[in-house]
XYZ file of C-alpha atoms in Angstrom:
721
model
C 45.745 14.921 20.133
C 48.592 12.524 19.326
C 49.440 10.158 16.481
C 49.581 6.480 17.373
C 51.034 3.602 15.425
C 49.117 0.365 15.157
C 51.586 -2.369 16.235
C 49.635 -5.053 14.385
C 50.315 -3.225 11.138
C 54.007 -2.765 11.815
C 53.615 0.949 12.349
C 52.686 1.544 8.708
C 49.185 2.794 9.441
C 48.868 5.535 11.951
C 45.771 6.894 13.632
C 45.339 10.099 15.527
C 44.845 9.817 19.258
C 41.953 11.998 20.425
C 41.262 12.946 24.013
C 43.182 12.813 27.264
C 43.436 8.996 27.375
C 44.015 6.199 24.911
C 40.903 4.885 23.149
C 39.110 1.909 24.627
C 38.697 0.209 21.258
C 39.943 0.840 17.733
C 37.633 -1.784 16.255
C 36.002 -0.912 12.954
C 32.287 -1.494 12.401
C 30.970 -4.787 11.102
C 28.175 -5.213 8.599
C 25.622 -5.698 11.379
C 26.684 -2.349 12.896
C 25.864 -0.566 9.640
C 22.469 -2.293 9.561
C 21.681 -1.130 13.099
C 22.839 2.386 12.197
C 20.447 2.499 9.243
C 17.625 1.326 11.492
C 18.531 4.062 13.964
C 18.436 6.634 11.184
C 15.028 5.400 10.014
C 13.647 5.561 13.560
C 14.861 9.139 14.001
C 13.240 10.270 10.747
C 9.801 9.508 12.159
C 10.362 12.225 14.782
C 11.069 14.931 12.200
C 14.578 15.722 13.370
C 15.951 16.267 9.867
C 15.228 19.280 7.705
C 14.587 18.827 4.010
C 16.609 20.562 1.315
C 14.182 23.446 1.002
C 14.329 24.239 4.704
C 18.125 24.055 4.749
C 18.354 26.444 1.813
C 15.943 28.838 3.520
C 18.254 28.992 6.536
C 21.205 29.784 4.284
C 19.253 32.607 2.636
C 18.245 34.044 6.020
C 21.814 33.912 7.316
C 23.021 35.593 4.130
C 20.548 38.437 4.632
C 21.607 38.820 8.267
C 25.280 38.869 7.310
C 24.601 41.598 4.754
C 22.734 43.638 7.385
C 25.724 43.407 9.702
C 28.202 44.350 6.989
C 26.127 47.357 5.927
C 25.769 48.524 9.532
C 29.477 48.208 10.339
C 30.455 49.900 7.079
C 28.308 52.842 8.117
C 30.189 53.143 11.416
C 33.122 55.451 10.732
C 36.428 54.855 12.497
C 37.389 58.400 13.425
C 40.465 57.310 15.374
C 42.584 56.371 12.359
C 43.297 57.308 8.771
C 41.152 55.914 5.946
C 41.637 52.142 5.787
C 43.328 50.453 2.819
C 40.472 47.930 2.661
C 36.743 48.107 3.422
C 35.693 47.857 7.054
C 33.451 44.825 7.436
C 32.039 42.608 10.158
C 30.922 39.022 9.959
C 28.307 36.624 11.302
C 29.547 33.367 12.820
C 27.149 30.627 13.867
C 27.538 28.302 16.829
C 25.445 25.833 18.807
C 23.378 23.107 17.164
C 23.358 24.780 13.744
C 27.148 25.068 13.622
C 27.489 21.481 14.857
C 25.160 20.359 12.083
C 22.585 18.766 14.406
C 19.763 21.315 14.394
C 16.203 20.100 14.019
C 13.147 21.416 12.209
C 12.086 24.774 13.553
C 15.190 25.181 15.716
C 16.626 28.631 16.297
C 20.082 29.745 15.171
C 22.716 30.960 17.604
C 24.978 33.526 15.980
C 27.554 36.106 16.927
C 28.202 39.452 15.278
C 31.981 39.950 15.260
C 32.884 43.588 14.726
C 36.217 45.454 14.437
C 37.739 47.387 17.302
C 36.050 50.761 16.755
C 32.471 49.430 16.995
C 31.200 49.601 20.564
C 28.760 47.304 22.311
C 26.241 50.059 23.097
C 26.074 50.848 19.369
C 25.112 47.239 18.678
C 22.192 47.499 21.120
C 21.187 50.948 19.878
C 21.903 51.742 16.244
C 21.881 48.151 14.978
C 18.775 47.395 17.026
C 17.050 50.408 15.446
C 18.150 49.248 12.000
C 16.559 45.847 12.623
C 13.268 47.504 13.561
C 12.874 48.822 10.014
C 13.847 45.648 8.175
C 11.332 43.534 6.312
C 10.754 40.078 7.771
C 11.706 41.017 11.354
C 9.293 39.931 14.098
C 9.377 39.655 17.912
C 12.437 41.868 18.190
C 13.729 42.296 21.743
C 17.073 43.081 23.362
C 18.319 41.491 26.599
C 21.260 43.737 27.331
C 21.611 42.887 31.035
C 21.822 39.114 30.537
C 24.918 37.087 31.502
C 25.594 36.959 27.761
C 23.835 40.037 26.289
C 21.722 39.127 23.270
C 19.279 40.456 20.672
C 16.456 38.001 19.917
C 14.264 38.155 16.834
C 12.671 36.238 13.994
C 13.918 36.834 10.459
C 11.640 35.400 7.782
C 10.353 32.768 10.188
C 13.722 31.710 11.636
C 14.357 32.498 15.299
C 17.801 34.000 15.864
C 19.747 34.757 19.043
C 22.454 37.244 18.117
C 25.279 38.153 20.506
C 28.072 40.639 19.965
C 31.853 40.802 20.299
C 34.468 43.176 19.009
C 38.075 42.144 18.545
C 41.172 44.376 18.254
C 41.642 44.270 14.498
C 40.670 46.753 11.822
C 38.491 44.527 9.639
C 37.001 41.043 9.913
C 38.205 38.658 7.210
C 36.266 35.652 5.977
C 38.963 33.226 7.146
C 39.206 34.566 10.702
C 39.908 31.735 13.178
C 38.206 32.486 16.471
C 39.849 29.469 18.126
C 43.079 31.450 18.420
C 43.469 32.399 22.111
C 45.354 35.557 21.186
C 42.053 36.989 19.928
C 40.948 37.272 23.562
C 43.650 39.754 24.536
C 42.352 43.146 25.690
C 38.712 41.985 25.387
C 36.203 42.704 28.131
C 34.520 39.779 29.853
C 31.233 40.191 27.939
C 33.002 39.815 24.602
C 34.886 36.770 25.901
C 31.616 35.166 27.019
C 30.023 35.937 23.661
C 32.938 34.403 21.754
C 33.000 31.356 23.995
C 30.007 29.660 22.352
C 31.536 29.822 18.894
C 35.002 28.805 20.120
C 33.647 25.788 22.024
C 31.574 24.592 19.078
C 34.476 24.813 16.632
C 36.852 23.085 19.059
C 34.442 20.188 19.609
C 34.360 19.561 15.861
C 38.182 19.532 15.829
C 38.353 17.008 18.667
C 36.206 14.207 17.229
C 37.598 11.525 14.885
C 34.675 11.498 12.443
C 32.364 14.495 12.286
C 29.561 12.779 10.379
C 29.387 9.856 12.798
C 29.565 12.315 15.689
C 26.656 14.305 14.273
C 24.382 11.310 13.785
C 25.172 10.027 17.274
C 24.564 13.453 18.803
C 21.234 13.759 16.994
C 20.169 10.441 18.500
C 21.271 11.383 22.024
C 19.623 14.813 21.854
C 16.371 13.261 20.655
C 16.547 10.701 23.458
C 17.244 13.385 26.090
C 14.365 15.559 24.931
C 11.952 12.634 24.804
C 12.998 11.532 28.294
C 12.631 15.022 29.768
C 16.268 15.656 30.719
C 17.211 18.301 28.147
C 17.264 21.688 29.861
C 20.302 23.541 31.140
C 18.211 26.219 32.834
C 16.319 23.643 34.922
C 19.429 21.794 36.073
C 19.669 19.067 33.435
C 22.071 19.274 30.474
C 21.917 21.688 27.573
C 22.984 21.202 23.987
C 26.705 21.909 24.416
C 26.962 19.528 27.391
C 25.325 16.672 25.484
C 27.656 17.429 22.568
C 30.736 17.126 24.789
C 29.565 13.821 26.277
C 29.019 12.408 22.794
C 32.383 13.785 21.652
C 34.111 12.019 24.540
C 32.418 8.773 23.551
C 33.641 9.231 19.985
C 37.189 9.738 21.270
C 37.032 6.475 23.220
C 35.673 4.524 20.211
C 37.098 6.471 17.241
C 36.167 3.980 14.502
C 32.750 2.841 15.734
C 29.477 3.280 13.854
C 26.738 5.558 15.204
C 24.623 2.672 16.512
C 27.597 1.359 18.489
C 28.430 4.831 19.782
C 24.902 5.324 21.103
C 25.229 2.093 23.072
C 28.733 2.983 24.266
C 27.503 6.444 25.316
C 25.144 4.840 27.830
C 27.805 2.348 28.838
C 30.394 5.024 29.580
C 28.216 7.489 31.461
C 26.153 4.976 33.400
C 29.494 3.877 34.927
C 31.080 7.315 35.222
C 32.182 8.209 38.749
C 30.856 11.730 39.185
C 32.051 14.286 40.118
C 35.162 13.316 38.151
C 35.165 15.802 35.267
C 34.601 14.996 31.602
C 37.420 16.538 29.552
C 37.937 16.479 25.789
C 41.557 17.590 26.073
C 44.080 18.673 28.655
C 43.294 22.198 29.876
C 45.649 24.863 28.594
C 46.600 28.114 30.254
C 46.080 31.083 27.970
C 48.109 33.349 30.296
C 45.390 35.987 30.165
C 44.562 35.851 33.873
C 40.977 34.750 33.240
C 39.080 32.587 35.748
C 38.982 28.917 34.757
C 37.397 25.807 36.277
C 39.895 24.272 38.687
C 38.783 22.699 41.994
C 42.372 22.819 43.232
C 42.146 26.604 43.296
C 38.481 27.582 43.484
C 36.422 26.377 46.425
C 33.116 26.687 44.566
C 34.310 24.330 41.797
C 34.625 21.513 44.354
C 30.869 21.554 44.858
C 29.969 20.976 41.217
C 28.224 17.627 40.983
C 28.547 16.688 37.314
C 31.368 18.739 35.756
C 31.683 18.739 31.967
C 34.481 21.118 31.022
C 34.573 23.209 27.860
C 37.664 22.519 25.721
C 38.795 26.116 25.096
C 40.364 28.775 27.259
C 39.002 29.958 29.655
C 37.733 26.465 30.552
C 34.351 26.473 32.272
C 31.961 23.906 33.682
C 28.915 23.818 31.409
C 26.801 21.998 34.027
C 27.041 24.154 37.142
C 23.218 24.147 37.347
C 23.067 20.398 37.992
C 21.671 19.485 41.420
C 21.570 16.273 43.416
C 18.098 15.453 42.095
C 18.804 16.171 38.442
C 22.057 14.204 38.529
C 20.280 11.250 40.135
C 17.581 11.360 37.453
C 20.092 11.579 34.600
C 22.292 8.760 35.908
C 19.270 6.493 36.202
C 18.291 7.450 32.648
C 21.786 6.492 31.469
C 21.301 3.086 33.086
C 17.871 2.701 31.525
C 19.313 3.685 28.128
C 22.039 1.047 28.497
C 19.444 -1.623 29.225
C 17.353 -0.644 26.206
C 20.301 -0.438 23.782
C 21.530 -3.813 25.023
C 18.159 -5.244 24.003
C 18.232 -3.434 20.657
C 21.697 -4.674 19.704
C 20.732 -8.198 20.744
C 17.749 -8.082 18.391
C 15.198 -8.158 21.214
C 13.799 -4.675 20.565
C 13.988 -1.809 18.093
C 15.176 1.783 18.274
C 11.711 3.232 18.813
C 11.800 1.872 22.366
C 14.771 4.100 23.183
C 12.732 7.176 22.288
C 9.597 6.239 24.210
C 8.607 9.160 26.463
C 8.037 8.577 30.161
C 4.776 9.387 31.898
C 5.957 11.821 34.512
C 2.498 12.109 36.019
C 2.240 8.437 36.953
C 5.602 8.221 38.698
C 5.112 10.138 41.921
C 2.496 10.260 44.639
C 3.058 13.943 45.442
C 3.560 16.978 43.241
C 4.076 20.692 43.554
C 2.319 22.738 40.895
C 4.071 26.013 40.174
C 1.965 28.586 38.343
C 3.106 31.848 36.737
C 0.489 34.226 35.396
C 0.316 37.730 33.968
C -2.362 40.034 32.584
C -0.884 40.585 29.099
C 0.870 38.336 26.598
C 4.010 40.486 26.553
C 4.254 40.532 30.343
C 3.607 36.798 30.453
C 6.505 36.006 28.096
C 8.916 37.997 30.253
C 7.541 36.650 33.521
C 7.574 33.012 32.444
C 11.171 33.322 31.272
C 12.280 34.690 34.633
C 10.314 32.165 36.706
C 11.609 29.236 34.646
C 15.207 30.413 35.021
C 14.835 30.286 38.817
C 12.966 26.979 39.232
C 16.260 25.300 40.025
C 16.353 27.539 43.126
C 13.137 25.871 44.268
C 14.585 22.428 43.531
C 17.637 23.288 45.638
C 15.455 24.496 48.502
C 13.403 21.303 48.470
C 16.511 19.109 48.294
C 17.753 20.672 51.510
C 14.541 19.779 53.325
C 15.424 16.835 55.569
C 12.181 15.003 54.716
C 12.599 15.169 50.925
C 14.725 12.686 49.010
C 14.189 13.948 45.480
C 12.548 16.883 43.685
C 12.021 16.220 39.974
C 10.942 19.096 37.755
C 9.301 18.319 34.437
C 10.962 20.574 31.827
C 7.718 20.907 29.886
C 5.411 23.754 30.873
C 1.661 23.583 30.383
C -1.038 26.227 29.864
C -2.926 26.875 33.083
C -6.644 26.712 33.761
C -7.935 30.249 33.305
C -10.960 29.513 35.490
C -8.617 29.332 38.489
C -6.923 32.602 37.495
C -9.762 34.882 36.489
C -7.689 38.032 36.969
C -5.082 36.918 34.418
C -5.602 35.455 30.956
C -2.057 34.155 30.458
C -1.035 31.268 32.704
C 1.785 28.681 32.614
C 2.364 25.713 34.927
C 5.320 23.516 35.864
C 5.107 20.291 37.847
C 7.629 18.945 40.350
C 7.423 15.341 41.539
C 8.412 14.853 45.180
C 9.675 11.769 47.025
C 9.367 12.013 50.815
C 11.503 10.148 53.295
C 10.053 7.344 55.395
C 10.166 8.050 59.108
C 10.135 5.170 61.566
C 9.571 5.208 65.322
C 7.493 8.365 65.153
C 3.740 8.637 65.550
C 3.562 11.655 63.243
C 5.925 14.042 61.521
C 5.058 17.546 60.403
C 6.581 18.641 57.110
C 6.453 22.353 56.374
C 7.284 23.383 52.807
C 6.327 27.017 53.354
C 9.816 28.344 53.894
C 11.290 26.355 50.979
C 8.717 27.683 48.554
C 8.490 31.205 49.934
C 12.241 31.762 49.756
C 12.058 30.770 46.081
C 9.206 33.166 45.330
C 11.007 35.939 47.202
C 14.059 35.334 45.011
C 12.000 35.633 41.829
C 10.178 38.693 43.131
C 13.417 40.390 44.149
C 15.085 39.615 40.817
C 12.118 40.968 38.856
C 12.201 44.169 40.871
C 15.972 44.589 40.461
C 15.738 44.424 36.660
C 12.573 46.571 36.533
C 10.460 43.745 35.134
C 7.867 43.535 37.896
C 4.453 44.706 36.744
C 0.946 44.656 38.145
C -0.743 41.301 37.590
C 2.405 39.156 37.661
C 1.783 36.278 40.083
C 3.378 33.072 41.320
C 1.382 30.339 43.005
C 2.667 27.073 44.442
C 0.324 24.219 45.295
C 0.867 20.767 46.773
C -1.320 18.089 45.129
C -1.584 14.340 45.092
C -1.339 12.309 41.887
C -5.068 11.600 41.803
C -5.773 15.359 41.913
C -3.782 16.184 38.786
C -6.910 15.961 36.641
C -7.842 19.397 37.981
C -4.866 20.775 36.064
C -4.192 18.540 33.067
C -6.275 16.813 30.363
C -6.747 13.016 30.470
C -4.523 12.300 27.452
C -1.488 13.633 29.338
C -2.327 11.705 32.498
C -2.992 8.312 30.926
C -1.127 5.506 32.641
C 1.560 3.261 31.262
C 2.378 -0.321 32.137
C 3.388 -0.550 35.772
C 6.695 -1.870 36.944
C 6.980 -4.547 39.606
C 7.716 -3.543 43.172
C 10.925 -5.558 43.197
C 12.287 -3.669 40.207
C 11.266 -0.384 41.763
C 12.987 -1.179 45.047
C 16.197 -2.245 43.307
C 16.333 0.947 41.289
C 16.021 3.052 44.412
C 18.898 1.366 46.231
C 21.502 3.964 45.340
C 19.119 6.890 45.728
C 18.188 6.245 49.333
C 21.796 6.620 50.424
C 21.647 10.232 49.320
C 20.762 11.657 52.730
C 20.343 9.894 56.072
C 16.921 9.935 57.703
C 15.869 8.983 61.193
C 16.292 5.363 60.252
C 17.897 5.673 56.840
C 14.746 4.697 54.951
C 12.582 6.494 52.448
C 9.048 7.689 52.914
C 8.478 7.089 49.218
C 9.797 3.676 48.155
C 9.625 4.664 44.538
C 11.743 4.679 41.448
C 13.548 7.981 40.971
C 14.043 7.824 37.242
C 12.014 9.236 34.420
C 10.924 5.946 32.892
C 7.169 6.226 32.924
C 6.472 3.756 35.726
C 4.368 4.619 38.749
C 5.999 5.353 42.062
C 5.180 3.539 45.249
C 4.628 5.754 48.239
C 3.368 5.171 51.741
C 2.086 8.748 51.790
C -1.484 9.353 50.770
C -3.745 12.358 51.006
C -6.911 11.496 52.916
C -9.993 13.390 53.927
C -10.174 14.076 57.638
C -13.564 12.429 57.883
C -12.957 9.236 55.944
C -10.161 7.067 54.618
C -8.826 7.659 51.171
C -10.453 5.591 48.475
C -7.721 4.313 46.212
C -7.854 2.635 42.851
C -6.863 -0.999 42.870
C -3.282 -0.339 41.820
C -2.770 2.240 44.568
C -4.250 -0.019 47.228
C -1.997 -2.836 46.143
C 1.080 -0.656 46.417
C 0.004 0.747 49.756
C -0.338 -2.728 51.213
C 3.399 -3.148 50.796
C 4.171 0.052 52.695
C 3.819 1.273 56.247
C 0.716 3.404 56.413
C 1.258 7.120 56.401
C -1.272 9.812 55.792
C -1.227 13.469 54.913
C -4.210 15.272 56.340
C -5.710 17.920 54.141
C -8.259 20.470 55.303
C -10.551 21.323 52.402
C -13.923 20.260 50.997
C -13.873 17.057 48.967
C -15.293 18.763 45.900
C -12.945 21.742 45.864
C -10.061 21.770 43.431
C -6.731 21.368 45.213
C -5.599 24.784 44.073
C -7.708 26.399 46.770
C -6.418 26.374 50.329
C -2.908 25.049 49.711
C -1.555 27.607 47.257
C 0.790 30.485 47.926
C -0.341 33.550 45.939
C 2.748 35.689 45.928
C 2.406 38.632 43.632
C -0.634 40.676 42.876
C -2.870 39.019 45.456
C -5.821 40.948 46.848
C -5.680 39.794 50.459
C -5.467 42.546 53.051
C -3.194 40.818 55.516
C 0.346 39.563 55.262
C 1.437 36.502 57.179
C 5.117 35.911 57.791
C 6.582 32.771 56.327
C 7.382 30.017 58.761
C 10.984 30.043 59.866
C 13.013 27.010 58.861
C 13.787 24.537 61.606
C 17.290 24.685 62.984
C 18.076 21.291 61.512
C 17.211 22.498 58.021
C 19.487 25.504 57.635
C 22.606 24.316 55.856
C 23.307 27.121 53.369
C 24.520 26.341 49.879
C 24.817 28.061 46.557
C 21.428 27.410 45.026
C 21.611 25.437 41.809
C 25.361 24.955 42.038
C 26.195 22.846 45.081
C 23.587 20.805 46.837
C 24.752 19.727 50.265
C 22.706 17.211 52.302
C 21.242 18.347 55.595
C 23.223 15.811 57.603
C 26.479 14.762 55.891
C 26.309 11.100 54.976
C 29.488 9.030 55.188
C 30.620 7.895 51.785
C 30.061 4.204 51.289
C 32.190 2.894 48.416
C 29.993 -0.164 48.197
C 27.147 2.029 46.997
C 29.114 3.109 43.961
C 28.002 6.728 44.427
C 30.396 9.672 44.941
C 30.066 11.912 47.974
C 27.435 14.517 47.256
C 29.584 17.543 47.999
C 31.991 16.549 45.263
C 35.074 16.268 47.456
C 35.725 12.611 48.165
C 36.383 11.544 44.583
C 39.101 14.148 44.211
C 41.394 12.328 46.638
C 41.234 8.731 45.498
C 40.561 6.464 42.600
C 37.289 4.600 42.766
C 37.087 0.915 42.074
C 34.157 -0.165 39.922
C 31.528 -2.241 41.640
C 29.771 -3.760 38.668
C 31.026 -5.235 35.443
C 30.169 -3.651 32.159
C 27.290 -4.955 30.149
C 28.347 -7.381 27.425
C 28.228 -6.019 23.923
C 26.519 -7.734 21.067
C 29.618 -9.117 19.460
C 31.029 -10.354 22.788
C 34.185 -8.255 23.331
C 37.137 -9.917 24.926
C 37.748 -9.875 28.659
C 40.793 -7.700 28.018
C 38.640 -5.044 26.348
C 36.124 -5.137 29.199
C 38.895 -4.679 31.730
C 40.278 -1.754 29.740
C 36.851 -0.113 29.671
C 36.325 -0.551 33.391
C 39.766 0.736 34.256
C 39.459 3.808 32.055
C 35.941 4.751 33.065
C 36.761 4.732 36.762
C 40.166 6.371 36.899
C 39.759 9.168 34.371
C 40.137 12.201 36.569
C 42.638 14.961 35.938
C 42.046 17.315 38.844
C 43.031 16.056 42.288
C 42.270 18.266 45.267
C 45.136 18.275 47.769
C 42.951 19.907 50.407
C 39.917 17.686 50.003
C 40.508 15.687 53.187
C 40.694 18.867 55.208
C 37.605 20.360 53.599
C 35.516 17.263 54.210
C 35.809 17.978 57.923
C 34.441 21.469 57.568
C 30.825 22.431 57.635
C 29.211 23.674 54.436
C 29.499 27.397 53.904
C 27.468 29.724 51.763
C 29.311 30.647 48.602
C 28.711 33.960 46.858
C 26.153 33.694 44.098
C 27.232 34.911 40.690
C 23.816 35.622 39.268
C 21.173 35.966 41.988
C 20.568 39.248 43.800
C 21.960 39.554 47.283
C 19.637 37.746 49.660
C 19.885 40.696 52.000
C 18.178 42.913 49.454
C 14.714 43.846 50.706
C 11.735 42.309 48.986
C 10.093 45.299 47.278
C 6.793 46.395 48.723
C 5.553 48.881 46.124
C 1.791 48.575 45.735
C 1.897 44.814 45.150
C 1.186 42.599 48.133
C 3.088 39.493 49.102
C 0.752 37.046 50.796
C 2.457 34.146 52.540
C 0.282 31.147 53.275
C 1.583 27.777 54.381
C 1.963 24.335 52.850
C 2.155 21.892 55.744
C 1.851 18.103 55.607
C 1.330 15.812 58.573
C 2.766 12.341 58.028
C 1.251 9.709 60.312
C 2.392 6.152 60.792
């Protein structure tokens, strides 16, 4: 950060310069901005995002008890390698995440790290400290996840959920004023301790890089509430997690350092609806800690060039917090940014109020086709473990579907739902996830067969293999995948979840899909589902309809009206009209009772471009980048070699900013890119290659047989003109 003089004040007043570029505007809020901020605050209160004084004090008491437990445990660990210390040996609890940022909500968990001196070993944390927790009053649901990417102990302490990680640093005792932001603390640490410290270091650095922490916190609360309500808050499913949203808001605060929270919310949507991904979002210039640790740098690391929406952590070693983002999830989020800009424009013009920004979409009225993914287990304990593993791998399924040449978009709903136990009589504990699918329109073909068997089976094999590798797989754990049409969702969900919202006009829907359909070329470049790809609660328009073989599909009036605007296409489905769709089209994977095993259909030759699942999504047939579309090349290479000229002007603000300010915003938003890839032109000519996965088991590992059968059925759709 730098100090800048204000030339209009003769250099007498100086303001710090935050971020890697100059701010877009130094304007201070007007009275109307404070009024809109108060209205925003009032609207957020209705959603219960703020804790009252009693709840805040309870958290402080719980953290105090946990800190005392840690100090007592570390004091009991003798350091036999040195002489008696001149001062007591103590450890300390540091918080990070939403609680440390000051934006936690009611009932939220607390992320914390136990920092111990050099003589305390990691295995002692997961053994002796874990045993100590077992005998403490107020502890519930205690479990250790020692083999996780960041090893953690999870538990509830007097009703507060806590995720506790561990790190030891090379000092004799942990003082109360220890600054973990100091890079020298990382020397001689193993990679697990560095990963554990990273959360706390990133959180503290974000707070040091924003001009006004209170304004930042209120803005971040609003954006997090919006993201959760719109169904795009989930790092594990390929959207953004808490730290990524925090960094986007922090960057907005840097660009408008004096703005009020209501203005910052509007500017947030303005900035990131225009952002030219995959240009990275950076809060400060990356620094080299000279510790030989791997950092995000597409100039050096091939895999970093395939990240679609990089948001880079501001501390060494710098990492991309959004490597899970896929083509579909980025498309959905960008459209949500645009929708948020439209809504906040209306709010700041007095045409609407803040409650409209937080209106949830109706995911189940948006698409014509869905995949229902079901995970079930025979006991509650097994179900909790199984659901966690399946959910963490759903992005693998999304990646598989994205690489199918007939699929434009695969949209997973982050919310899981309890399953119908009548359909799973062997298991009492069932969870379901729903994925909306947009198919591509195929012209000049009488019929096209779409086989999803391989895409889904490779996903279930991945989950099965992972469960076996970590010794989680138990009898009764099952995965089932089912293709259903929108009108069949009532077999799975209650009516109050499926109720429709006001429909959007076909013209609006078609306009919103303009950028999406350039994602991957089809036989004629058109989409099978001419439907809006964003999570805004409007129904999708699709030429694909499930019909009975013996009679045409009877549609409600709205569906018939939409179908009249589309070329007719039908998906034949072989099952009795009265049978629930779960029977006949599902893939029971684990624990099935069938006696025969059918091999999964091999993928067609045209559908075998390998990628790193969940990290880089490469289209089946590379599409030439069209600058007029305003969308970066999907493999993340083209934008690293050139600056991109904006195609659309920024939306006018309420107070009518000057043309000079608009030009400054446009220029900054489209040229802010630090990393340029000197080999990008060469790499664009190469075919996609499979990159080594950092977290999935080797695909060559055999799928375990044991005594549990793997039954592979097929999900095949026939699309007719």
